[in-house]
Structures are given as C-alpha cells and as structure tokens.
Amino acid sequence: MTSPLQQKLKVHGPVVITANRLGDGAVVYWTAAGAWTTDIAAAAVATASARAKQLLAAATADFVHAVDPYVAPVELSPDRRVLPGNLREQIRVSGPTFSLPGA
Amino acid sequence: MYRYDEFDQQLIDERVAEFRDQVRRRLSGELTEDEFKLLRLLNGVYLQLHAYMLRIAIPYGTLSSEQLRMLAHVARRYDKNYGHFTTRQNIQFNWIKLEEIPDTIADLAGAHLHAMQTSGNSIRNITTDHWAGVAPDEIEDPRIWAEILRQWSTLHPEFTFLPRKFKIAITAAKHDRAAVKIHDIGLRLYRNGAGEVGFEVMVGGGLGRTPFVGKTIRPFLPKRDFLSYLEAILRVYNQFGRRDNIYKARIKILVHEIGAESFAKEVEAEWQSIKDGALALDPAVVEEIKSRFRYPVYESLVDEPAELKAALKAEPRFKAWFNNSVSRHKRPGYAIVTLSLKPAGAPPGDCTAEQMDAIADLADRYSGSEIRVGHDQNLVLPHVRQRDLAALWRALDAIGLATPNVGLVSDIIACPGLDYCALANARSIPVAQELTKRFRDLGLAADLGYLHINISGCINACGHHHVGDIGILGVEKNGEEYYQLSLGGRADEHAELGALLGPAMPYAEVADSVEDVVAAYLELRERPAELFAETVKRIGLEPFKERVYAAR
Amino acid sequence: MRLVKGGRVVEDRFVRVLDEAPVPDGVPVIVPAARLLADAAELVRREAPTGVLWPNDRRIAELAPHLDRLALVALVFPHFKDGRAYSQARQLRERYCFGGELRATGHVLRDQFLFMQRAGFDCFEVKKDADAEAFIEATRRFSVFYQPTADGRTVALRARLARAIAPRRERAPAR
Ligand code: SF4
C-alpha cells in the first residue's frame, strides 16, 4: 500500500476525503457540509474523480483544522453504510490489529 | 550516568519554550503544515495513522530510575499507558496529542529528558553499546564521547537542515553491540600499535532502500581531533549530499557515488582548515564531561557467591534464565542482566507504565538506580550483585520480564509497521507475535542458539531486516500485504547484508516459511555452534529456497 | 519581504542587477555569480559597493579570490529545508574571514534566524512581515550554546571551565 499521499488522483469506486485532526491527530473525514467529522459514516462520498478533486480542494483549503487530507477508498455496504476500503483505512478506523499492551 | 548542569538544563528549558511557541503558532494558523512539519520533526513529533507520535531520546541508552518513572508518568498522563522502545535507543509514545506535547516535554525536561533531533534531517540521538561502562571487553566508557557528541550536535547552527537524517554510533568494545557499521558515521574506540587510544572512523553505512556497510575513511583519529573531524565530514555532506531525490540523500549514496577515497579527500581538505580551531578538544573539557558521569560505588565481591550457586541448583527455571539473560560484568561479583521485552505473543519492545515503574524500583534496589536501553528493544540492569540475582529473577518473573529468550529466535526486532506507521506497506507486529508463539518452546530456541529475526513494514528498514539472520520485509502487491524473506544478515563486527530468498509471499504464509527456514538450518548446520549466518554463507540460499518454495 | 539588519527592519540600499542588465554607476549593487566571475576587473573599478549573489551549489573557494573587493555576499536558501548556505556562511566567516555583509536570501523564516545568525549571517531578507518583527525575540530565545562559531557567543564547553574559577554561578550567561 503506497502511502496515499503519493498516489495520483484516479478514482475507481467510492472514495472519501480523510485527514488527521490538527490538535490531537484523530482520524477525521470531510463532510458534504464542508466540515470535519470523526464518523466515517458522515463522510461525503464521491464516485467520480471530478467530485473527489473538488472535495479534496475544499478540504485542503482548511489547513487549520486538519493535516494532509487525501483521498481514501471506501466500500458501501448493501444498506449504503460507508466502510473503510482497505486494510490501512480499516486500521485508521479501528486501531491496531492486536490488543494494546497498556489496556 | 551523566548529570545535567545548569547549562544543559537551561538549554532544554529554552527549547521547551520555543517548541511551545511553535505549536501555538501552528494551532493559530500562523504556520502552514509544510512549515510546521519540519519544526515538529526536529522535536520528534510524527503524525502516524491514528495519532501523533512523540519520540524521546535516551542518549546512549542510559536511564536513571527517576527518568524511567518519568516515562511511566508520560505513558499514563498523556498516552495509553505504554511506550515502545525502538532500535535506536529511543522511546516512542503512539497516542500523544499535539496540544499536550508542550506540557509533556516540559515534564520530561524536569527529568533531563528531551525529544530534540529524534527525527528530521538532523544529527539524531547518538547511540552506543548498551553495556557501556560495564562490559568486560571495552577499553573505556564510550558514553563520554557520545555525550560530547550529543552536546556538539544539539541545535547545531550548520547541520540542522541536512540533506537527510544522520545517525552516529560509537563502540569501545571488541564485540560491536552498537551496530556501528550500519550508521552514517560509525566510531570504534581502540588502542593502536603505539598504545594510544583513538577512533576508527567509518562512514556511509546504513540500511533502507540501498543498504551499505560503512567504509573506514580514517583508521586512527586522535581524541583531540574527534569533533573537528566529524564537523568536516558533516560539512562535506551538507554541501554535496544529494537533495534532488529523497532516496539518494543519505551520506552512503554520496560516499558510494564519489567513492570512499575521494570522499575522504574532501573531508581531509576541509579538516585541515579547522583542525586546530575551537573544536580541538582540550583534555580539560573531556575531563569536565567525564566528571559528571556517575558510577555506582562497587563493593568488593567475589564471582559465583554461595547464594547464586544454591539458587542455580535449586531452581531450573532460574538456571535457564541465568544462562540466557545474565552476562559477565567487568567487576567481580557483579552481573549485567537483560530484561526481555519479547514475551511470547506480545508486541516487541512495548512496555507498560506499571512495568516501567516496577523496573525503576528494581533498579533502585538491585542496579544502582540505572537502566539501559538496547538496540535489540530490550532493557538492561547493568550493575546487579550476583548474590541478588535469584531475588531479582523472582521479581522480574512476577511481572513478565524474565522470558529467557534474549538473542534467541523469539527475541524478534520489529518496527511499528502498518498498525501505526503512515509509511508502511504491511504489518510487522502481528507477524512478530505469531512467530514468538511458534517459537515459544525455549528448549528449541536454546538449541537454535543466537538467531535474529528482524521485521520491517517497508523499505525504510526501521526493523533492520537487512541485518537479521532472517529478515522480513513488508511489500505491497495489488493492495495486499506481502513479505520478502532475506537470509544471512548480521549487524556485529562481521556486518553482512542478508540476501533475498525469493518471491514475496502473502501474510498467511510467512510464519510457515520461517519455520521451514529454521528447520532447514537445524538439519544443515555443520555443528550446533555454527551460527545461522555462517551456515548460509557456507551452503548458500538454494537449500533454503527449495524448502520454502517447493511446498508452495 | 522585509530586510532585517542589526535586529531592525531597514531599507535595502543595494540594487539587484539581473543577468545581462547594465550595472548602474554610483549605487550599491548585487550582481549574479556568473557576472562577478566574468566582469571582475570591470566591477572593481566601480566607486559604489558591489555585492554578489552566490548560489548554494558553488564552492566558496571559487569566490574567495574576490572577497577583498566585495561589500556583500548574499547566500541562498531556495527552501528552508535546504541548509547548504549555512556551511557556506561559516566558511566565509571562519575560513576566509569575510568581514562584509552576509545576507540570507530566499525562504528565510523566523525559526531559522538564530541558526543563521550563529553561522555568520548579519542581514536577512525575511519572507513574512510578522517574522521580521519577531527577529529580536527569535534570536534571544536561547542563552546556552554548545558549538563554537564565529558569532562570538560563549560556548558551554568553555563556560564550564571558567566556572572552575567562579564556581557559584547559578545561570548560564546571556551571551
Ligand atoms: S520500516 Fe517502514 S513501516 Fe516500519 S516503522 Fe519504518 S517507515 Fe514505518
């Protein structure tokens, strides 16, 4: 999985714009209303690259709240829920794949 | 242990204030991320997948019990109750909030700890032998020189914006435990034919995308010239190191492209103009630094006291641990104890706040209040009386820190990988966890002897996969995690880079393949004492290849 | 862009001369490196001060023979990450004892001021106005220094030896 920051913007299937929140690093998603949310379900989903570019440009303009926005793949479940589209994004949503030592 | 004086303290306090101001300017939008990124990296702050990470330097791997308690405090107060010891004598906290980092580093400064230059294109934390000062095979304590370098490199007005990161390691022992040959500059302190002590200077070692073993550019450097010569090396690198391609920016590429000889010539020319300047080391300056290193007051004791003999006889588990984790100390009646941070099934190098506090207490009780951090991601208690070993073992066993697998197959080095790291191709930690479970049989491990498995989640090689007997590298294939195996690497004074075994394999096949490789070694080694890397050197990769790929 | 010298924002009295443009008489100028090397003899005869804009990928040794006649050397930071000019500055000051104005140009930001000053720069073309105004604050952030350079600041390694004579000093000296 090449770091998404280095990928060209080609969109195959549904995507969202994601980043880390500036103050605490939390994983956030760009909403259709033009704000950041920690809930992937509330993310604006694009299926065409023009729309994805538009969302990315809007998200990137807000450099005070989030860091390094990029386009990430998602999957849509049969009931249209938004789910992370690969292992990396899965880990960003649910944390490391083993139980943490200090827990 | 080095004690800060008012100068050292003042400087880190001022650095905390500066970073607090930089964070404030970023949060208020005065700084863009591009501008701030460089500033935060110079203070060890990375952005990982789900949070910021703060990397704190443990200069030359030496911690006081008070400092370890401070790390436990940081884990509890600002993070998720644990920290991760890295392969370069640093500790990382994985869940830190940017807004809280100024307070975190202010707390750390109170214990003489800092995060300066643990990242960024600067001179990084100077590493050395984790047995420095206590190893029987060393000629003098290399930490004095590491501390001189720490000061010289901290906020260096010329070398803070280098082409790329810069790592320096020093050893003063016969056996190199600091992997100096895979550093940008490796220094070996030794006595020459004339009886003087000085440094062999190696440059251009390093792992990553293009691994190289360092080359000697000066066989003997007198102590007086230590700083001026290093300044000359850095000046040549700062000016001529490549800046057009991040993968070609390390000094190893410069040395490779122009050749070690012409590189040495450039350095020599530069050095001639500065060697008698302000950096020429006055012995009084060295003495002053040395005087602030504190050593325990050793009692006069004898080796193998009766308490130890009795416990070895009575307790086979103690004996197994003793044989594995206890090493000879330069003082009679004392021992060096390694604490394995690699229990079966656990993430390598992780340590909880409770464990840190408990280790600090044990260090107070049994080890002159001192702890060491090794580049194998284990901890060390460096000054334990042999008669206390059994009591110490019981206490360690109770908190899960007495796994007798130091240096053995389950003592795996692994980078954070895709579970944390934004650059990763694949996960490292779960691979390590699975392997430690497969090799949890300590009898088998002891039979295999010294055998290192090193795992990196991408080509950046933070898990030192090139120099593992068995190296595992995460790559990406069609969006899936794949892994390449390499065999026969080693990081010691016979440093060698591992050779690629064959095509990459999916996650599910890695543990089986490693088991096959290990089984093949058991069968093919000439005698039990033949090291894995030696077997590979003797018979080549083919027999291993057959084993691994024939079945799949 | 603001020019900071002696800690204050000042007017730039030097005029930049582009590659082939004629060099005006009677005014201080900064010429490109190639121009200096090509027209050295002619430039010496000028009445007004001459400076050079020296790129960060050319050796200072090449510039050295001309230093006597130069009032100013401007070095370049094409990006704040590119630190080559720090080495050039120290060579100019410490090896060639250049005593004229040493100017930092390009991507010059607040958090680099102190490094630049320590390396030998005494004049700064600052990108952001707010940074220019914060110059004094930024260069007084630290009072302890470990590396000897030509900036005259006392270095901790030395100060410690002095302490043996005055052992009760509590704080590090400010400069
Ligand atoms: S080796 Fe790669 S994946 Fe592992 S920590 Fe380093 S950069 Fe991250």
mmCIF file of N, CA, C and O in Angstrom, chain A residues 1-2 20-25 27 63-64 67 87-88 91-92 95-98 100-102, chain B residues 26 31 33 49-50 52 81-82 98-99 350 352 418-419 422 424 427 429-430 433 476 479 481:
data_model
loop_
_atom_site.group_PDB
_atom_site.id
_atom_site.type_symbol
_atom_site.label_atom_id
_atom_site.label_comp_id
_atom_site.label_asym_id
_atom_site.label_seq_id
_atom_site.Cartn_x
_atom_site.Cartn_y
_atom_site.Cartn_z
ATOM 1 N N MET A 1 0.831 -1.208 0.000
ATOM 2 C CA MET A 1 0.000 0.000 0.000
ATOM 3 C C MET A 1 0.855 1.245 0.000
ATOM 4 O O MET A 1 1.286 1.687 1.050
ATOM 5 N N THR A 2 1.149 1.755 -1.204
ATOM 6 C CA THR A 2 1.899 3.001 -1.295
ATOM 7 C C THR A 2 1.178 4.050 -0.468
ATOM 8 O O THR A 2 -0.039 4.083 -0.464
ATOM 9 N N ASN A 20 -5.937 13.857 9.422
ATOM 10 C CA ASN A 20 -5.854 13.774 10.879
ATOM 11 C C ASN A 20 -6.136 15.155 11.451
ATOM 12 O O ASN A 20 -5.704 16.170 10.896
ATOM 13 N N ARG A 21 -6.868 15.186 12.560
ATOM 14 C CA ARG A 21 -7.197 16.467 13.178
ATOM 15 C C ARG A 21 -5.924 17.106 13.717
ATOM 16 O O ARG A 21 -5.098 16.430 14.331
ATOM 17 N N LEU A 22 -5.788 18.405 13.497
ATOM 18 C CA LEU A 22 -4.536 19.077 13.859
ATOM 19 C C LEU A 22 -4.204 18.956 15.349
ATOM 20 O O LEU A 22 -3.087 18.609 15.723
ATOM 21 N N GLY A 23 -5.152 19.251 16.187
ATOM 22 C CA GLY A 23 -4.850 19.366 17.616
ATOM 23 C C GLY A 23 -4.501 18.058 18.291
ATOM 24 O O GLY A 23 -3.627 18.002 19.145
ATOM 25 N N ASP A 24 -5.172 16.978 17.893
ATOM 26 C CA ASP A 24 -4.939 15.715 18.600
ATOM 27 C C ASP A 24 -4.616 14.543 17.688
ATOM 28 O O ASP A 24 -4.347 13.441 18.177
ATOM 29 N N GLY A 25 -4.636 14.760 16.375
ATOM 30 C CA GLY A 25 -4.246 13.696 15.462
ATOM 31 C C GLY A 25 -5.352 12.707 15.134
ATOM 32 O O GLY A 25 -5.148 11.777 14.350
ATOM 33 N N VAL A 27 -8.406 10.664 13.562
ATOM 34 C CA VAL A 27 -8.772 10.449 12.166
ATOM 35 C C VAL A 27 -10.104 11.157 11.879
ATOM 36 O O VAL A 27 -11.079 10.968 12.608
ATOM 37 N N PHE A 63 -6.476 24.368 6.330
ATOM 38 C CA PHE A 63 -5.274 23.755 6.898
ATOM 39 C C PHE A 63 -5.162 23.984 8.402
ATOM 40 O O PHE A 63 -4.229 23.557 9.045
ATOM 41 N N VAL A 64 -6.136 24.707 8.955
ATOM 42 C CA VAL A 64 -6.046 24.991 10.394
ATOM 43 C C VAL A 64 -6.645 23.869 11.239
ATOM 44 O O VAL A 64 -6.319 23.708 12.404
ATOM 45 N N VAL A 67 -4.728 17.923 8.965
ATOM 46 C CA VAL A 67 -3.406 17.806 8.372
ATOM 47 C C VAL A 67 -3.418 16.839 7.196
ATOM 48 O O VAL A 67 -3.927 15.721 7.306
ATOM 49 N N LEU A 87 -7.083 -2.290 4.123
ATOM 50 C CA LEU A 87 -6.589 -2.599 5.474
ATOM 51 C C LEU A 87 -6.078 -1.355 6.196
ATOM 52 O O LEU A 87 -6.339 -1.137 7.369
ATOM 53 N N ARG A 88 -5.337 -0.535 5.444
ATOM 54 C CA ARG A 88 -4.799 0.681 6.052
ATOM 55 C C ARG A 88 -5.929 1.555 6.620
ATOM 56 O O ARG A 88 -5.863 2.018 7.766
ATOM 57 N N ILE A 91 -7.503 0.040 9.635
ATOM 58 C CA ILE A 91 -6.701 0.262 10.844
ATOM 59 C C ILE A 91 -6.871 1.696 11.344
ATOM 60 O O ILE A 91 -6.926 1.946 12.546
ATOM 61 N N ARG A 92 -7.010 2.631 10.429
ATOM 62 C CA ARG A 92 -7.213 4.018 10.867
ATOM 63 C C ARG A 92 -8.542 4.172 11.596
ATOM 64 O O ARG A 92 -8.674 4.975 12.516
ATOM 65 N N GLY A 95 -8.060 1.094 14.809
ATOM 66 C CA GLY A 95 -6.847 0.964 15.625
ATOM 67 C C GLY A 95 -6.038 -0.251 15.257
ATOM 68 O O GLY A 95 -6.401 -1.026 14.369
ATOM 69 N N PRO A 96 -4.903 -0.440 15.925
ATOM 70 C CA PRO A 96 -4.026 -1.575 15.634
ATOM 71 C C PRO A 96 -4.779 -2.905 15.698
ATOM 72 O O PRO A 96 -5.769 -3.024 16.428
ATOM 73 N N THR A 97 -4.263 -3.889 14.957
ATOM 74 C CA THR A 97 -4.994 -5.162 14.811
ATOM 75 C C THR A 97 -4.705 -6.147 15.936
ATOM 76 O O THR A 97 -4.998 -7.322 15.808
ATOM 77 N N PHE A 98 -4.080 -5.665 17.017
ATOM 78 C CA PHE A 98 -3.837 -6.546 18.173
ATOM 79 C C PHE A 98 -4.246 -5.745 19.399
ATOM 80 O O PHE A 98 -4.453 -4.528 19.315
ATOM 81 N N LEU A 100 -3.804 -3.644 22.671
ATOM 82 C CA LEU A 100 -2.734 -2.756 23.111
ATOM 83 C C LEU A 100 -2.240 -3.163 24.491
ATOM 84 O O LEU A 100 -3.021 -3.563 25.341
ATOM 85 N N PRO A 101 -0.930 -3.034 24.711
ATOM 86 C CA PRO A 101 -0.333 -3.505 25.959
ATOM 87 C C PRO A 101 -0.873 -2.829 27.221
ATOM 88 O O PRO A 101 -1.046 -3.486 28.237
ATOM 89 N N GLY A 102 -1.116 -1.549 27.163
ATOM 90 C CA GLY A 102 -1.471 -0.863 28.403
ATOM 91 C C GLY A 102 -2.947 -0.926 28.748
ATOM 92 O O GLY A 102 -3.399 -0.380 29.749
ATOM 93 N N ARG B 26 1.287 27.138 15.120
ATOM 94 C CA ARG B 26 0.632 26.213 14.194
ATOM 95 C C ARG B 26 -0.868 26.136 14.475
ATOM 96 O O ARG B 26 -1.687 26.204 13.565
ATOM 97 N N LEU B 31 1.409 29.275 11.100
ATOM 98 C CA LEU B 31 2.295 28.401 10.338
ATOM 99 C C LEU B 31 1.470 27.421 9.518
ATOM 100 O O LEU B 31 0.458 26.895 9.995
ATOM 101 N N GLU B 33 1.164 23.714 7.524
ATOM 102 C CA GLU B 33 1.648 22.388 7.901
ATOM 103 C C GLU B 33 3.040 22.135 7.319
ATOM 104 O O GLU B 33 3.896 21.548 7.961
ATOM 105 N N LEU B 49 -0.772 6.900 11.692
ATOM 106 C CA LEU B 49 -2.093 6.647 11.119
ATOM 107 C C LEU B 49 -3.214 7.240 11.956
ATOM 108 O O LEU B 49 -4.082 7.926 11.454
ATOM 109 N N HIS B 50 -3.192 6.936 13.267
ATOM 110 C CA HIS B 50 -4.348 7.431 14.032
ATOM 111 C C HIS B 50 -4.036 8.472 15.070
ATOM 112 O O HIS B 50 -4.909 8.858 15.821
ATOM 113 N N TYR B 52 -0.662 11.444 16.687
ATOM 114 C CA TYR B 52 0.736 11.868 16.652
ATOM 115 C C TYR B 52 1.564 10.858 17.422
ATOM 116 O O TYR B 52 1.057 10.119 18.265
ATOM 117 N N ASN B 81 -0.900 4.496 28.395
ATOM 118 C CA ASN B 81 -0.367 3.607 29.419
ATOM 119 C C ASN B 81 0.777 2.699 28.973
ATOM 120 O O ASN B 81 1.088 1.747 29.683
ATOM 121 N N TYR B 82 1.359 2.956 27.808
ATOM 122 C CA TYR B 82 2.522 2.158 27.438
ATOM 123 C C TYR B 82 3.421 2.970 26.506
ATOM 124 O O TYR B 82 2.998 3.989 25.960
ATOM 125 N N LEU B 98 -1.032 16.630 19.961
ATOM 126 C CA LEU B 98 -0.155 17.773 19.692
ATOM 127 C C LEU B 98 -0.344 18.869 20.739
ATOM 128 O O LEU B 98 0.624 19.439 21.241
ATOM 129 N N GLU B 99 -1.597 19.139 21.066
ATOM 130 C CA GLU B 99 -1.878 20.222 22.024
ATOM 131 C C GLU B 99 -1.206 19.985 23.371
ATOM 132 O O GLU B 99 -0.945 20.922 24.116
ATOM 133 N N ASP B 350 7.456 -3.192 23.531
ATOM 134 C CA ASP B 350 6.466 -2.422 24.274
ATOM 135 C C ASP B 350 6.619 -2.661 25.770
ATOM 136 O O ASP B 350 6.973 -3.757 26.207
ATOM 137 N N THR B 352 4.655 -1.406 29.570
ATOM 138 C CA THR B 352 3.560 -0.642 30.173
ATOM 139 C C THR B 352 4.083 0.279 31.265
ATOM 140 O O THR B 352 5.184 0.094 31.789
ATOM 141 N N LEU B 418 2.361 -1.361 9.699
ATOM 142 C CA LEU B 418 1.072 -0.792 9.284
ATOM 143 C C LEU B 418 0.063 -0.606 10.425
ATOM 144 O O LEU B 418 -0.935 0.082 10.264
ATOM 145 N N ASP B 419 0.327 -1.171 11.571
ATOM 146 C CA ASP B 419 -0.590 -0.928 12.679
ATOM 147 C C ASP B 419 -0.485 0.500 13.218
ATOM 148 O O ASP B 419 -1.393 0.972 13.902
ATOM 149 N N ALA B 422 2.430 5.536 9.031
ATOM 150 C CA ALA B 422 1.798 6.043 7.816
ATOM 151 C C ALA B 422 2.553 5.638 6.553
ATOM 152 O O ALA B 422 2.008 5.717 5.465
ATOM 153 N N ALA B 424 3.932 2.600 6.049
ATOM 154 C CA ALA B 424 4.048 1.138 5.958
ATOM 155 C C ALA B 424 3.345 0.554 4.744
ATOM 156 O O ALA B 424 2.328 1.062 4.279
ATOM 157 N N ARG B 427 1.941 -4.994 7.872
ATOM 158 C CA ARG B 427 2.093 -5.047 9.325
ATOM 159 C C ARG B 427 3.360 -5.816 9.712
ATOM 160 O O ARG B 427 3.752 -6.761 9.039
ATOM 161 N N ILE B 429 4.114 -6.082 13.523
ATOM 162 C CA ILE B 429 3.903 -6.588 14.880
ATOM 163 C C ILE B 429 3.141 -7.916 14.902
ATOM 164 O O ILE B 429 3.578 -8.856 15.582
ATOM 165 N N PRO B 430 2.036 -8.044 14.175
ATOM 166 C CA PRO B 430 1.334 -9.339 14.218
ATOM 167 C C PRO B 430 2.188 -10.487 13.676
ATOM 168 O O PRO B 430 2.057 -11.622 14.140
ATOM 169 N N GLN B 433 4.342 -11.355 16.553
ATOM 170 C CA GLN B 433 3.558 -12.036 17.594
ATOM 171 C C GLN B 433 3.341 -13.500 17.242
ATOM 172 O O GLN B 433 3.491 -14.388 18.077
ATOM 173 N N GLU B 476 4.083 -4.435 -0.968
ATOM 174 C CA GLU B 476 2.683 -4.381 -1.325
ATOM 175 C C GLU B 476 2.484 -5.006 -2.702
ATOM 176 O O GLU B 476 3.296 -4.798 -3.601
ATOM 177 N N GLY B 479 -2.414 -4.192 -3.543
ATOM 178 C CA GLY B 479 -3.148 -3.729 -2.365
ATOM 179 C C GLY B 479 -3.162 -4.708 -1.208
ATOM 180 O O GLY B 479 -3.804 -4.465 -0.198
ATOM 181 N N GLU B 481 -0.984 -7.240 1.651
ATOM 182 C CA GLU B 481 0.284 -7.323 2.362
ATOM 183 C C GLU B 481 1.066 -8.540 1.865
ATOM 184 O O GLU B 481 0.578 -9.668 1.953
#
